[in-house]
């Protein structure tokens, strides 16, 4: 059976813990780029970091694993995951709302 192009899935990750002020968004941007994932990462006012990621199932599983680890200075207490609809035209990964 010939393999068709793998479907693009989208997931929203909400990462809680010591994840702001420790380079977490730059870590996510690097890991997503390595994995070939499109989307964005941003800080939320409640101290969490939110990630919208689009890619194949395997790419998203890889990102989820990396989010649970985080960069060295971070402490990840929880990663909430929810499915969401893919965003048309999203082809790269970026940091949003860097303040």
PDB file of N, CA and C in Angstrom:
ATOM      1  N   UNK A   1       0.846  -1.177   0.000  1.00  0.00           N
ATOM      2  CA  UNK A   1       0.000   0.000   0.000  1.00  0.00           C
ATOM      3  C   UNK A   1       0.890   1.238   0.000  1.00  0.00           C
ATOM      4  N   UNK A   2       0.642   2.151  -0.914  1.00  0.00           N
ATOM      5  CA  UNK A   2       1.429   3.380  -0.990  1.00  0.00           C
ATOM      6  C   UNK A   2       1.040   4.307   0.150  1.00  0.00           C
ATOM      7  N   UNK A   3       2.043   4.945   0.717  1.00  0.00           N
ATOM      8  CA  UNK A   3       1.732   5.829   1.836  1.00  0.00           C
ATOM      9  C   UNK A   3       1.347   7.205   1.312  1.00  0.00           C
ATOM     10  N   UNK A   4       0.215   7.677   1.759  1.00  0.00           N
ATOM     11  CA  UNK A   4      -0.238   9.017   1.392  1.00  0.00           C
ATOM     12  C   UNK A   4       0.427  10.016   2.332  1.00  0.00           C
ATOM     13  N   UNK A   5       0.303  11.269   1.993  1.00  0.00           N
ATOM     14  CA  UNK A   5       0.843  12.303   2.875  1.00  0.00           C
ATOM     15  C   UNK A   5       0.152  12.203   4.231  1.00  0.00           C
ATOM     16  N   UNK A   6       0.942  12.281   5.288  1.00  0.00           N
ATOM     17  CA  UNK A   6       0.375  12.148   6.624  1.00  0.00           C
ATOM     18  C   UNK A   6      -0.477  13.367   6.948  1.00  0.00           C
ATOM     19  N   UNK A   7      -1.616  13.167   7.607  1.00  0.00           N
ATOM     20  CA  UNK A   7      -2.504  14.292   7.891  1.00  0.00           C
ATOM     21  C   UNK A   7      -1.885  15.258   8.904  1.00  0.00           C
ATOM     22  N   UNK A   8      -2.219  16.530   8.721  1.00  0.00           N
ATOM     23  CA  UNK A   8      -1.767  17.551   9.666  1.00  0.00           C
ATOM     24  C   UNK A   8      -2.778  17.629  10.797  1.00  0.00           C
ATOM     25  N   UNK A   9      -2.269  17.470  12.003  1.00  0.00           N
ATOM     26  CA  UNK A   9      -3.086  17.582  13.207  1.00  0.00           C
ATOM     27  C   UNK A   9      -2.671  18.849  13.935  1.00  0.00           C
ATOM     28  N   UNK A  10      -3.537  19.338  14.810  1.00  0.00           N
ATOM     29  CA  UNK A  10      -3.205  20.516  15.607  1.00  0.00           C
ATOM     30  C   UNK A  10      -3.527  20.225  17.069  1.00  0.00           C
ATOM     31  N   UNK A  11      -2.625  20.664  17.931  1.00  0.00           N
ATOM     32  CA  UNK A  11      -2.823  20.494  19.372  1.00  0.00           C
ATOM     33  C   UNK A  11      -2.459  21.780  20.089  1.00  0.00           C
ATOM     34  N   UNK A  12      -3.164  22.017  21.170  1.00  0.00           N
ATOM     35  CA  UNK A  12      -2.858  23.143  22.050  1.00  0.00           C
ATOM     36  C   UNK A  12      -2.264  22.546  23.316  1.00  0.00           C
ATOM     37  N   UNK A  13      -1.106  23.049  23.712  1.00  0.00           N
ATOM     38  CA  UNK A  13      -0.435  22.613  24.938  1.00  0.00           C
ATOM     39  C   UNK A  13      -0.421  23.793  25.903  1.00  0.00           C
ATOM     40  N   UNK A  14      -0.746  23.544  27.153  1.00  0.00           N
ATOM     41  CA  UNK A  14      -0.662  24.549  28.197  1.00  0.00           C
ATOM     42  C   UNK A  14       0.314  24.013  29.237  1.00  0.00           C
ATOM     43  N   UNK A  15       1.441  24.693  29.378  1.00  0.00           N
ATOM     44  CA  UNK A  15       2.526  24.213  30.229  1.00  0.00           C
ATOM     45  C   UNK A  15       2.548  25.053  31.508  1.00  0.00           C
ATOM     46  N   UNK A  16       2.497  24.365  32.656  1.00  0.00           N
ATOM     47  CA  UNK A  16       2.488  25.046  33.956  1.00  0.00           C
ATOM     48  C   UNK A  16       3.719  24.657  34.767  1.00  0.00           C
ATOM     49  N   UNK A  17       4.149  25.575  35.611  1.00  0.00           N
ATOM     50  CA  UNK A  17       5.325  25.374  36.449  1.00  0.00           C
ATOM     51  C   UNK A  17       6.166  26.629  36.424  1.00  0.00           C
ATOM     52  N   UNK A  18       7.476  26.494  36.591  1.00  0.00           N
ATOM     53  CA  UNK A  18       8.375  27.640  36.440  1.00  0.00           C
ATOM     54  C   UNK A  18       8.803  27.662  34.975  1.00  0.00           C
ATOM     55  N   UNK A  19       7.972  28.293  34.154  1.00  0.00           N
ATOM     56  CA  UNK A  19       8.173  28.241  32.707  1.00  0.00           C
ATOM     57  C   UNK A  19       8.263  29.619  32.060  1.00  0.00           C
ATOM     58  N   UNK A  20       8.235  30.675  32.865  1.00  0.00           N
ATOM     59  CA  UNK A  20       8.450  32.015  32.332  1.00  0.00           C
ATOM     60  C   UNK A  20       9.729  32.568  32.930  1.00  0.00           C
ATOM     61  N   UNK A  21      10.484  33.293  32.107  1.00  0.00           N
ATOM     62  CA  UNK A  21      11.733  33.882  32.558  1.00  0.00           C
ATOM     63  C   UNK A  21      12.895  32.901  32.589  1.00  0.00           C
ATOM     64  N   UNK A  22      12.726  31.749  31.939  1.00  0.00           N
ATOM     65  CA  UNK A  22      13.769  30.715  31.942  1.00  0.00           C
ATOM     66  C   UNK A  22      14.137  30.263  30.526  1.00  0.00           C
ATOM     67  N   UNK A  23      13.733  31.047  29.514  1.00  0.00           N
ATOM     68  CA  UNK A  23      14.043  30.688  28.127  1.00  0.00           C
ATOM     69  C   UNK A  23      13.136  29.621  27.548  1.00  0.00           C
ATOM     70  N   UNK A  24      11.960  29.432  28.146  1.00  0.00           N
ATOM     71  CA  UNK A  24      11.083  28.346  27.698  1.00  0.00           C
ATOM     72  C   UNK A  24      10.564  28.566  26.280  1.00  0.00           C
ATOM     73  N   UNK A  25      10.159  29.801  25.962  1.00  0.00           N
ATOM     74  CA  UNK A  25       9.625  30.041  24.609  1.00  0.00           C
ATOM     75  C   UNK A  25      10.684  29.805  23.546  1.00  0.00           C
ATOM     76  N   UNK A  26      11.916  30.215  23.806  1.00  0.00           N
ATOM     77  CA  UNK A  26      12.996  29.998  22.830  1.00  0.00           C
ATOM     78  C   UNK A  26      13.315  28.513  22.712  1.00  0.00           C
ATOM     79  N   UNK A  27      13.236  27.791  23.814  1.00  0.00           N
ATOM     80  CA  UNK A  27      13.414  26.342  23.808  1.00  0.00           C
ATOM     81  C   UNK A  27      12.347  25.685  22.922  1.00  0.00           C
ATOM     82  N   UNK A  28      11.096  26.099  23.107  1.00  0.00           N
ATOM     83  CA  UNK A  28       9.994  25.520  22.314  1.00  0.00           C
ATOM     84  C   UNK A  28      10.176  25.847  20.841  1.00  0.00           C
ATOM     85  N   UNK A  29      10.545  27.080  20.530  1.00  0.00           N
ATOM     86  CA  UNK A  29      10.749  27.465  19.133  1.00  0.00           C
ATOM     87  C   UNK A  29      11.830  26.594  18.490  1.00  0.00           C
ATOM     88  N   UNK A  30      12.933  26.370  19.190  1.00  0.00           N
ATOM     89  CA  UNK A  30      14.021  25.548  18.652  1.00  0.00           C
ATOM     90  C   UNK A  30      13.565  24.108  18.441  1.00  0.00           C
ATOM     91  N   UNK A  31      12.917  23.523  19.457  1.00  0.00           N
ATOM     92  CA  UNK A  31      12.483  22.126  19.349  1.00  0.00           C
ATOM     93  C   UNK A  31      11.445  21.949  18.245  1.00  0.00           C
ATOM     94  N   UNK A  32      10.516  22.881  18.129  1.00  0.00           N
ATOM     95  CA  UNK A  32       9.502  22.798  17.073  1.00  0.00           C
ATOM     96  C   UNK A  32      10.147  22.891  15.693  1.00  0.00           C
ATOM     97  N   UNK A  33      11.134  23.761  15.562  1.00  0.00           N
ATOM     98  CA  UNK A  33      11.831  23.889  14.277  1.00  0.00           C
ATOM     99  C   UNK A  33      12.578  22.607  13.925  1.00  0.00           C
ATOM    100  N   UNK A  34      13.230  22.012  14.905  1.00  0.00           N
ATOM    101  CA  UNK A  34      13.940  20.745  14.680  1.00  0.00           C
ATOM    102  C   UNK A  34      12.963  19.664  14.219  1.00  0.00           C
ATOM    103  N   UNK A  35      11.769  19.640  14.823  1.00  0.00           N
ATOM    104  CA  UNK A  35      10.767  18.620  14.501  1.00  0.00           C
ATOM    105  C   UNK A  35       9.967  18.935  13.237  1.00  0.00           C
ATOM    106  N   UNK A  36      10.096  20.155  12.707  1.00  0.00           N
ATOM    107  CA  UNK A  36       9.343  20.535  11.509  1.00  0.00           C
ATOM    108  C   UNK A  36       7.897  20.879  11.791  1.00  0.00           C
ATOM    109  N   UNK A  37       7.635  21.417  12.974  1.00  0.00           N
ATOM    110  CA  UNK A  37       6.276  21.748  13.407  1.00  0.00           C
ATOM    111  C   UNK A  37       5.993  23.225  13.138  1.00  0.00           C
ATOM    112  N   UNK A  38       4.777  23.528  12.722  1.00  0.00           N
ATOM    113  CA  UNK A  38       4.327  24.909  12.552  1.00  0.00           C
ATOM    114  C   UNK A  38       3.507  25.302  13.776  1.00  0.00           C
ATOM    115  N   UNK A  39       3.456  26.613  14.043  1.00  0.00           N
ATOM    116  CA  UNK A  39       2.629  27.082  15.146  1.00  0.00           C
ATOM    117  C   UNK A  39       3.243  28.265  15.857  1.00  0.00           C
ATOM    118  N   UNK A  40       2.927  28.392  17.140  1.00  0.00           N
ATOM    119  CA  UNK A  40       3.438  29.511  17.933  1.00  0.00           C
ATOM    120  C   UNK A  40       3.493  29.132  19.407  1.00  0.00           C
ATOM    121  N   UNK A  41       4.226  29.951  20.162  1.00  0.00           N
ATOM    122  CA  UNK A  41       4.338  29.804  21.609  1.00  0.00           C
ATOM    123  C   UNK A  41       4.221  31.196  22.218  1.00  0.00           C
ATOM    124  N   UNK A  42       3.557  31.296  23.365  1.00  0.00           N
ATOM    125  CA  UNK A  42       3.427  32.595  24.033  1.00  0.00           C
ATOM    126  C   UNK A  42       3.279  32.418  25.533  1.00  0.00           C
ATOM    127  N   UNK A  43       3.658  33.458  26.268  1.00  0.00           N
ATOM    128  CA  UNK A  43       3.427  33.503  27.704  1.00  0.00           C
ATOM    129  C   UNK A  43       1.987  33.922  27.955  1.00  0.00           C
ATOM    130  N   UNK A  44       1.372  33.352  28.971  1.00  0.00           N
ATOM    131  CA  UNK A  44       0.054  33.784  29.412  1.00  0.00           C
ATOM    132  C   UNK A  44       0.202  34.568  30.709  1.00  0.00           C
ATOM    133  N   UNK A  45      -0.778  35.411  30.991  1.00  0.00           N
ATOM    134  CA  UNK A  45      -0.718  36.260  32.186  1.00  0.00           C
ATOM    135  C   UNK A  45      -0.749  35.464  33.488  1.00  0.00           C
ATOM    136  N   UNK A  46      -1.246  34.233  33.459  1.00  0.00           N
ATOM    137  CA  UNK A  46      -1.315  33.424  34.691  1.00  0.00           C
ATOM    138  C   UNK A  46      -0.005  32.691  34.998  1.00  0.00           C
ATOM    139  N   UNK A  47       1.049  32.949  34.205  1.00  0.00           N
ATOM    140  CA  UNK A  47       2.346  32.313  34.438  1.00  0.00           C
ATOM    141  C   UNK A  47       2.572  31.049  33.633  1.00  0.00           C
ATOM    142  N   UNK A  48       1.570  30.610  32.884  1.00  0.00           N
ATOM    143  CA  UNK A  48       1.724  29.425  32.038  1.00  0.00           C
ATOM    144  C   UNK A  48       2.279  29.830  30.678  1.00  0.00           C
ATOM    145  N   UNK A  49       2.684  28.829  29.905  1.00  0.00           N
ATOM    146  CA  UNK A  49       3.112  29.032  28.521  1.00  0.00           C
ATOM    147  C   UNK A  49       2.173  28.214  27.646  1.00  0.00           C
ATOM    148  N   UNK A  50       1.656  28.846  26.604  1.00  0.00           N
ATOM    149  CA  UNK A  50       0.711  28.205  25.686  1.00  0.00           C
ATOM    150  C   UNK A  50       1.393  27.949  24.351  1.00  0.00           C
ATOM    151  N   UNK A  51       1.137  26.780  23.784  1.00  0.00           N
ATOM    152  CA  UNK A  51       1.727  26.392  22.504  1.00  0.00           C
ATOM    153  C   UNK A  51       0.615  25.903  21.586  1.00  0.00           C
ATOM    154  N   UNK A  52       0.577  26.416  20.366  1.00  0.00           N
ATOM    155  CA  UNK A  52      -0.268  25.854  19.317  1.00  0.00           C
ATOM    156  C   UNK A  52       0.679  25.196  18.334  1.00  0.00           C
ATOM    157  N   UNK A  53       0.508  23.909  18.096  1.00  0.00           N
ATOM    158  CA  UNK A  53       1.431  23.171  17.234  1.00  0.00           C
ATOM    159  C   UNK A  53       0.663  22.378  16.190  1.00  0.00           C
ATOM    160  N   UNK A  54       1.162  22.405  14.960  1.00  0.00           N
ATOM    161  CA  UNK A  54       0.582  21.641  13.864  1.00  0.00           C
ATOM    162  C   UNK A  54       1.652  20.758  13.257  1.00  0.00           C
ATOM    163  N   UNK A  55       1.283  19.507  13.037  1.00  0.00           N
ATOM    164  CA  UNK A  55       2.202  18.566  12.424  1.00  0.00           C
ATOM    165  C   UNK A  55       1.585  17.184  12.386  1.00  0.00           C
ATOM    166  N   UNK A  56       2.411  16.199  12.133  1.00  0.00           N
ATOM    167  CA  UNK A  56       1.930  14.818  12.134  1.00  0.00           C
ATOM    168  C   UNK A  56       1.810  14.336  13.580  1.00  0.00           C
ATOM    169  N   UNK A  57       1.171  13.210  13.754  1.00  0.00           N
ATOM    170  CA  UNK A  57       1.025  12.615  15.083  1.00  0.00           C
ATOM    171  C   UNK A  57       2.385  12.420  15.742  1.00  0.00           C
ATOM    172  N   UNK A  58       3.345  11.888  14.984  1.00  0.00           N
ATOM    173  CA  UNK A  58       4.679  11.636  15.539  1.00  0.00           C
ATOM    174  C   UNK A  58       5.397  12.927  15.914  1.00  0.00           C
ATOM    175  N   UNK A  59       5.267  13.955  15.079  1.00  0.00           N
ATOM    176  CA  UNK A  59       5.891  15.238  15.397  1.00  0.00           C
ATOM    177  C   UNK A  59       5.312  15.815  16.690  1.00  0.00           C
ATOM    178  N   UNK A  60       3.990  15.746  16.829  1.00  0.00           N
ATOM    179  CA  UNK A  60       3.338  16.303  18.014  1.00  0.00           C
ATOM    180  C   UNK A  60       3.675  15.502  19.272  1.00  0.00           C
ATOM    181  N   UNK A  61       3.804  14.188  19.131  1.00  0.00           N
ATOM    182  CA  UNK A  61       4.227  13.373  20.280  1.00  0.00           C
ATOM    183  C   UNK A  61       5.642  13.746  20.703  1.00  0.00           C
ATOM    184  N   UNK A  62       6.519  13.983  19.735  1.00  0.00           N
ATOM    185  CA  UNK A  62       7.883  14.398  20.046  1.00  0.00           C
ATOM    186  C   UNK A  62       7.919  15.734  20.767  1.00  0.00           C
ATOM    187  N   UNK A  63       7.099  16.693  20.317  1.00  0.00           N
ATOM    188  CA  UNK A  63       7.060  17.993  20.978  1.00  0.00           C
ATOM    189  C   UNK A  63       6.513  17.854  22.395  1.00  0.00           C
ATOM    190  N   UNK A  64       5.465  17.070  22.557  1.00  0.00           N
ATOM    191  CA  UNK A  64       4.880  16.856  23.890  1.00  0.00           C
ATOM    192  C   UNK A  64       5.939  16.324  24.858  1.00  0.00           C
ATOM    193  N   UNK A  65       6.716  15.384  24.401  1.00  0.00           N
ATOM    194  CA  UNK A  65       7.784  14.825  25.228  1.00  0.00           C
ATOM    195  C   UNK A  65       8.790  15.903  25.627  1.00  0.00           C
ATOM    196  N   UNK A  66       9.167  16.752  24.677  1.00  0.00           N
ATOM    197  CA  UNK A  66      10.135  17.812  24.962  1.00  0.00           C
ATOM    198  C   UNK A  66       9.555  18.872  25.896  1.00  0.00           C
ATOM    199  N   UNK A  67       8.258  19.164  25.744  1.00  0.00           N
ATOM    200  CA  UNK A  67       7.619  20.139  26.622  1.00  0.00           C
ATOM    201  C   UNK A  67       7.605  19.655  28.071  1.00  0.00           C
ATOM    202  N   UNK A  68       7.452  18.367  28.267  1.00  0.00           N
ATOM    203  CA  UNK A  68       7.451  17.820  29.638  1.00  0.00           C
ATOM    204  C   UNK A  68       8.812  17.977  30.300  1.00  0.00           C
ATOM    205  N   UNK A  69       9.874  17.984  29.505  1.00  0.00           N
ATOM    206  CA  UNK A  69      11.231  18.159  30.031  1.00  0.00           C
ATOM    207  C   UNK A  69      11.561  19.638  30.224  1.00  0.00           C
ATOM    208  N   UNK A  70      11.359  20.432  29.190  1.00  0.00           N
ATOM    209  CA  UNK A  70      11.685  21.849  29.239  1.00  0.00           C
ATOM    210  C   UNK A  70      13.180  22.090  29.249  1.00  0.00           C
ATOM    211  N   UNK A  71      13.579  23.375  29.205  1.00  0.00           N
ATOM    212  CA  UNK A  71      14.998  23.702  29.282  1.00  0.00           C
ATOM    213  C   UNK A  71      15.503  23.499  30.712  1.00  0.00           C
ATOM    214  N   UNK A  72      16.787  23.510  30.874  1.00  0.00           N
ATOM    215  CA  UNK A  72      17.426  23.198  32.152  1.00  0.00           C
ATOM    216  C   UNK A  72      16.905  24.048  33.319  1.00  0.00           C
ATOM    217  N   UNK A  73      16.696  25.351  33.094  1.00  0.00           N
ATOM    218  CA  UNK A  73      16.293  26.249  34.182  1.00  0.00           C
ATOM    219  C   UNK A  73      14.802  26.159  34.537  1.00  0.00           C
ATOM    220  N   UNK A  74      14.027  25.470  33.726  1.00  0.00           N
ATOM    221  CA  UNK A  74      12.580  25.386  33.949  1.00  0.00           C
ATOM    222  C   UNK A  74      12.222  24.251  34.898  1.00  0.00           C
ATOM    223  N   UNK A  75      11.015  24.352  35.433  1.00  0.00           N
ATOM    224  CA  UNK A  75      10.421  23.246  36.185  1.00  0.00           C
ATOM    225  C   UNK A  75       9.006  23.069  35.631  1.00  0.00           C
ATOM    226  N   UNK A  76       8.771  21.978  34.954  1.00  0.00           N
ATOM    227  CA  UNK A  76       7.466  21.718  34.359  1.00  0.00           C
ATOM    228  C   UNK A  76       6.652  20.877  35.338  1.00  0.00           C
ATOM    229  N   UNK A  77       5.536  21.439  35.812  1.00  0.00           N
ATOM    230  CA  UNK A  77       4.654  20.728  36.724  1.00  0.00           C
ATOM    231  C   UNK A  77       3.564  19.960  35.985  1.00  0.00           C
ATOM    232  N   UNK A  78       3.085  20.511  34.869  1.00  0.00           N
ATOM    233  CA  UNK A  78       1.999  19.870  34.128  1.00  0.00           C
ATOM    234  C   UNK A  78       1.982  20.367  32.693  1.00  0.00           C
ATOM    235  N   UNK A  79       1.564  19.487  31.794  1.00  0.00           N
ATOM    236  CA  UNK A  79       1.333  19.855  30.394  1.00  0.00           C
ATOM    237  C   UNK A  79      -0.068  19.373  30.043  1.00  0.00           C
ATOM    238  N   UNK A  80      -0.986  20.316  29.849  1.00  0.00           N
ATOM    239  CA  UNK A  80      -2.349  19.988  29.433  1.00  0.00           C
ATOM    240  C   UNK A  80      -2.383  19.983  27.907  1.00  0.00           C
ATOM    241  N   UNK A  81      -3.053  18.998  27.337  1.00  0.00           N
ATOM    242  CA  UNK A  81      -3.103  18.852  25.881  1.00  0.00           C
ATOM    243  C   UNK A  81      -4.554  18.810  25.431  1.00  0.00           C
ATOM    244  N   UNK A  82      -4.865  19.550  24.382  1.00  0.00           N
ATOM    245  CA  UNK A  82      -6.197  19.466  23.785  1.00  0.00           C
ATOM    246  C   UNK A  82      -6.068  19.543  22.266  1.00  0.00           C
ATOM    247  N   UNK A  83      -6.922  18.806  21.584  1.00  0.00           N
ATOM    248  CA  UNK A  83      -6.962  18.860  20.125  1.00  0.00           C
ATOM    249  C   UNK A  83      -7.637  20.160  19.712  1.00  0.00           C
ATOM    250  N   UNK A  84      -7.213  20.691  18.591  1.00  0.00           N
ATOM    251  CA  UNK A  84      -7.818  21.901  18.048  1.00  0.00           C
ATOM    252  C   UNK A  84      -7.805  21.796  16.525  1.00  0.00           C
ATOM    253  N   UNK A  85      -8.496  22.700  15.870  1.00  0.00           N
ATOM    254  CA  UNK A  85      -8.552  22.663  14.407  1.00  0.00           C
ATOM    255  C   UNK A  85      -7.268  23.251  13.822  1.00  0.00           C
ATOM    256  N   UNK A  86      -6.719  22.624  12.790  1.00  0.00           N
ATOM    257  CA  UNK A  86      -5.539  23.194  12.124  1.00  0.00           C
ATOM    258  C   UNK A  86      -5.848  24.584  11.570  1.00  0.00           C
ATOM    259  N   UNK A  87      -4.833  25.441  11.568  1.00  0.00           N
ATOM    260  CA  UNK A  87      -4.962  26.803  11.054  1.00  0.00           C
ATOM    261  C   UNK A  87      -4.404  26.825   9.640  1.00  0.00           C
ATOM    262  N   UNK A  88      -5.238  27.188   8.685  1.00  0.00           N
ATOM    263  CA  UNK A  88      -4.808  27.235   7.282  1.00  0.00           C
ATOM    264  C   UNK A  88      -3.702  28.270   7.101  1.00  0.00           C
ATOM    265  N   UNK A  89      -2.700  27.918   6.320  1.00  0.00           N
ATOM    266  CA  UNK A  89      -1.631  28.843   5.979  1.00  0.00           C
ATOM    267  C   UNK A  89      -0.520  28.963   7.016  1.00  0.00           C
ATOM    268  N   UNK A  90      -0.621  28.236   8.109  1.00  0.00           N
ATOM    269  CA  UNK A  90       0.423  28.285   9.143  1.00  0.00           C
ATOM    270  C   UNK A  90       1.542  27.340   8.715  1.00  0.00           C
ATOM    271  N   UNK A  91       2.714  27.925   8.387  1.00  0.00           N
ATOM    272  CA  UNK A  91       3.777  27.093   7.812  1.00  0.00           C
ATOM    273  C   UNK A  91       5.103  27.181   8.557  1.00  0.00           C
ATOM    274  N   UNK A  92       5.190  28.050   9.564  1.00  0.00           N
ATOM    275  CA  UNK A  92       6.431  28.165  10.332  1.00  0.00           C
ATOM    276  C   UNK A  92       6.082  28.242  11.816  1.00  0.00           C
ATOM    277  N   UNK A  93       7.109  28.288  12.655  1.00  0.00           N
ATOM    278  CA  UNK A  93       6.890  28.372  14.095  1.00  0.00           C
ATOM    279  C   UNK A  93       7.470  29.688  14.593  1.00  0.00           C
ATOM    280  N   UNK A  94       6.726  30.371  15.467  1.00  0.00           N
ATOM    281  CA  UNK A  94       7.177  31.678  15.941  1.00  0.00           C
ATOM    282  C   UNK A  94       6.852  31.877  17.430  1.00  0.00           C
ATOM    283  N   UNK A  95       7.548  32.831  18.008  1.00  0.00           N
ATOM    284  CA  UNK A  95       7.252  33.271  19.371  1.00  0.00           C
ATOM    285  C   UNK A  95       6.301  34.458  19.242  1.00  0.00           C
ATOM    286  N   UNK A  96       5.175  34.391  19.960  1.00  0.00           N
ATOM    287  CA  UNK A  96       4.210  35.486  19.936  1.00  0.00           C
ATOM    288  C   UNK A  96       4.282  36.268  21.233  1.00  0.00           C
ATOM    289  N   UNK A  97       4.007  37.537  21.147  1.00  0.00           N
ATOM    290  CA  UNK A  97       3.852  38.363  22.331  1.00  0.00           C
ATOM    291  C   UNK A  97       5.091  38.443  23.215  1.00  0.00           C
ATOM    292  N   UNK A  98       6.266  38.467  22.631  1.00  0.00           N
ATOM    293  CA  UNK A  98       7.484  38.594  23.440  1.00  0.00           C
ATOM    294  C   UNK A  98       7.499  39.988  24.038  1.00  0.00           C
ATOM    295  N   UNK A  99       7.437  40.055  25.343  1.00  0.00           N
ATOM    296  CA  UNK A  99       7.464  41.369  26.001  1.00  0.00           C
ATOM    297  C   UNK A  99       8.652  41.512  26.882  1.00  0.00           C
TER     298      UNK A  99
END
